[in-house]
Amino acid sequence: MTTQPLVTNITSLNGTIQVPGDKSISHRAVMFGSIAKGKTTITGFLPGEDCLSTISCFKKMGVTINQEGDYVEIQSDGINGLKEPFEILDVGNSGTTTRLMLGILATRPFHSVIIGDESIAKRPMGRVTVPLRQMGASIDGRNNGKYTPLSIRGGNTTGIRYESPVASAQVKSAILLAGLGSKGTTTVTEPALSRDHTERMLAAFGANITREGLSVSIEGGQELKGTTIEVPGDISSAAFLLVAGAIVPNSKITLKNVGMNPTRTGIIEVLKRMGADLVVFNERTANGEPIADLTIVTSELKGIDIGGDIIPTLIDEIPIIALLATQAEGKTTIRDAEELKVKETNRIDTVVSELKKMGANIEATDDGMVVYGKEALCGAAVESYGDHRIGMMLAIAALIAKSEAVLHNPEAIAVSYPNFFQHLDQLIQHNNI
Ligand code: S3P
């Protein structure tokens, strides 16, 4: 295990940053390009470890994929061109790769095996294997197919109407992708709207997909056509720098080309409701996805209550929102966020334990956490537990800590934001130029 000293006691952050490509959109661009007939080109791709795992899995199924930095070219014969892989498909740390790829494999008339890392092995897969079996796929795996390793023999699937018990884009997407390769119509209904990149991007690849309230339907047998995808910056990566700008004194940070899909912008609403001085400008659209530039300056913040339907729109931002709440006057409550327990780590436990080490007044609840601010933070030896978002949140917390801090297992950050520390350095150094 490696340990890295964190920069502490920063008096100002300044500058303009282009955050890396959106992780959810990058995964989908590679997967849909791999099952679309013809050529797909992707710009702004996130070359993080998770998305590289997706590329490696589809290469093992015979798809031609060339990736150089944030540029990717895919050449595919379409979904029927996917070949039975000789090797095991290793998804690394990526839940999105596991669940969306399961949806595709469920309809393929061949055998495949999925494994991932220690964290993936703990994440619930029954939420997709159960409906995919209902559609007719043969899936087995540890604990009766609830966990990886999983083995799949797909083909001969039929569309279903599925009421998902969780507002999960991964579950919704897996079933819709299976629906695309099945007979008849597939409809997924979710309890609250989760991110809708799959719906938007399937349309960009030429599919006919319809929405009615919280239900989405797709007709099987449609052929996707290769296209050009421009991936916007990841609002979930931007969130770390937005919070840094709000809590570090004398700061002004501008972030360019950030994805502003309304199913992802809960963090913007929370920052505004807490009183952050945040400006959204240059609003535009690419491939059906809204984009904007954002500027934030150091802000006086107040505690708020966060729960209900906003939760799926900020689920990945809760670790950094917890830090934000430590610097807000009064009480912040985060509720209805049980899903945090099944992310890369149990993020209720890891956020609370690590922020407590730094002096935060924070308590876990059954479905979230309660934070009392404003509390000065101190340095500590903290741990990412192999979770990229926990690692980045702690590095931002250290910026306002008065004493020395170190982070165990910082390499996890490369999963979604490979140049995170370079960007932080740029914002710190800017003051000395
Ligand atoms: C994702 C969906 C969310 C999110 C994850 C990425 C996606 O997970 O937390 O980081 O790309 O579809 P769930 O679908 O499990 O909520």
Short mmCIF file of N, CA and C and ligand atoms in Angstrom, two decimals, residues 22-25 27-28 96 99-100 123 127 167-173 194-195 197-198 264 312 315-316 339 342-344 347 388-389, ligand 1:
data_model
loop_
_atom_site.label_atom_id
_atom_site.label_comp_id
_atom_site.label_asym_id
_atom_site.label_seq_id
_atom_site.Cartn_x
_atom_site.Cartn_y
_atom_site.Cartn_z
N ASP A 22 -16.74 12.71 -18.87
CA ASP A 22 -17.73 12.07 -18.00
C ASP A 22 -17.56 10.55 -18.05
N LYS A 23 -17.49 9.95 -16.88
CA LYS A 23 -17.26 8.51 -16.77
C LYS A 23 -18.46 7.73 -17.32
N SER A 24 -19.66 8.10 -16.91
CA SER A 24 -20.86 7.36 -17.36
C SER A 24 -21.00 7.43 -18.87
N ILE A 25 -20.76 8.63 -19.43
CA ILE A 25 -20.93 8.82 -20.88
C ILE A 25 -19.80 8.11 -21.63
N HIS A 27 -18.16 5.34 -20.73
CA HIS A 27 -18.48 3.89 -20.76
C HIS A 27 -19.50 3.58 -21.84
N ARG A 28 -20.56 4.38 -21.86
CA ARG A 28 -21.65 4.11 -22.81
C ARG A 28 -21.19 4.32 -24.24
N THR A 96 -20.32 0.02 -13.45
CA THR A 96 -21.02 0.34 -14.69
C THR A 96 -20.66 -0.69 -15.77
N ARG A 99 -22.49 -4.11 -14.88
CA ARG A 99 -23.95 -4.23 -15.02
C ARG A 99 -24.41 -3.96 -16.46
N LEU A 100 -23.85 -2.95 -17.12
CA LEU A 100 -24.29 -2.67 -18.50
C LEU A 100 -23.86 -3.80 -19.44
N ARG A 123 -20.29 -6.08 -4.46
CA ARG A 123 -21.42 -5.25 -4.91
C ARG A 123 -22.56 -6.11 -5.46
N ARG A 127 -29.54 -7.46 -8.56
CA ARG A 127 -30.45 -6.44 -9.09
C ARG A 127 -30.48 -6.42 -10.62
N ALA A 167 -33.73 3.28 -7.79
CA ALA A 167 -33.52 4.28 -8.85
C ALA A 167 -32.06 4.16 -9.27
N SER A 168 -31.77 3.20 -10.14
CA SER A 168 -30.39 2.94 -10.56
C SER A 168 -30.27 2.97 -12.07
N ALA A 169 -29.38 3.85 -12.56
CA ALA A 169 -29.17 3.93 -14.02
C ALA A 169 -28.51 2.67 -14.53
N GLN A 170 -27.74 2.00 -13.68
CA GLN A 170 -27.08 0.77 -14.13
C GLN A 170 -28.10 -0.34 -14.34
N VAL A 171 -29.07 -0.44 -13.44
CA VAL A 171 -30.12 -1.46 -13.59
C VAL A 171 -30.97 -1.13 -14.82
N LYS A 172 -31.42 0.12 -14.89
CA LYS A 172 -32.25 0.55 -16.02
C LYS A 172 -31.53 0.28 -17.34
N SER A 173 -30.25 0.65 -17.42
CA SER A 173 -29.49 0.52 -18.67
C SER A 173 -29.28 -0.94 -19.04
N SER A 194 -33.31 8.23 -12.50
CA SER A 194 -31.85 8.14 -12.40
C SER A 194 -31.23 8.73 -13.67
N ARG A 195 -29.92 8.85 -13.71
CA ARG A 195 -29.26 9.48 -14.87
C ARG A 195 -29.75 8.83 -16.17
N HIS A 197 -28.36 9.00 -19.39
CA HIS A 197 -27.41 9.04 -20.52
C HIS A 197 -27.67 7.91 -21.51
N THR A 198 -28.09 6.74 -21.01
CA THR A 198 -28.36 5.61 -21.91
C THR A 198 -29.46 5.97 -22.90
N ARG A 264 -28.07 14.87 -13.32
CA ARG A 264 -26.77 14.85 -12.63
C ARG A 264 -26.47 16.12 -11.83
N PRO A 312 -30.85 10.56 -6.36
CA PRO A 312 -30.17 9.93 -7.51
C PRO A 312 -29.38 10.94 -8.36
N ILE A 315 -25.95 11.26 -6.19
CA ILE A 315 -25.53 10.12 -5.36
C ILE A 315 -24.00 10.01 -5.26
N ASP A 316 -23.28 10.26 -6.37
CA ASP A 316 -21.82 10.13 -6.34
C ASP A 316 -21.15 11.32 -5.66
N GLU A 339 -28.39 3.75 -0.79
CA GLU A 339 -27.58 3.22 -1.90
C GLU A 339 -26.08 3.44 -1.67
N VAL A 342 -23.77 0.48 -0.99
CA VAL A 342 -23.34 -0.51 -1.99
C VAL A 342 -22.56 0.13 -3.13
N LYS A 343 -21.87 1.23 -2.83
CA LYS A 343 -20.98 1.84 -3.84
C LYS A 343 -19.59 1.19 -3.72
N GLU A 344 -18.55 1.84 -4.28
CA GLU A 344 -17.21 1.25 -4.29
C GLU A 344 -16.78 0.85 -2.87
N ARG A 347 -20.14 3.98 1.59
CA ARG A 347 -19.73 5.39 1.69
C ARG A 347 -20.32 6.10 2.90
N HIS A 388 -12.13 5.81 -5.17
CA HIS A 388 -11.64 7.06 -5.78
C HIS A 388 -12.29 8.30 -5.18
N ARG A 389 -13.61 8.26 -4.98
CA ARG A 389 -14.28 9.48 -4.51
C ARG A 389 -13.97 9.77 -3.05
C1 S3P B 1 -23.71 5.07 -12.94
C2 S3P B 1 -24.84 5.01 -12.16
C3 S3P B 1 -24.82 5.19 -10.70
C4 S3P B 1 -23.52 5.87 -10.24
C5 S3P B 1 -22.31 5.26 -10.89
C6 S3P B 1 -22.39 5.39 -12.39
C7 S3P B 1 -23.86 4.86 -14.40
O1 S3P B 1 -24.89 3.91 -10.08
O2 S3P B 1 -23.42 5.81 -8.84
O3 S3P B 1 -21.13 5.93 -10.43
O4 S3P B 1 -22.91 5.15 -15.16
O5 S3P B 1 -24.93 4.39 -14.82
P1 S3P B 1 -26.29 3.15 -9.81
O6 S3P B 1 -26.92 2.85 -11.11
O7 S3P B 1 -25.92 1.92 -9.05
O8 S3P B 1 -27.12 4.10 -8.99
#
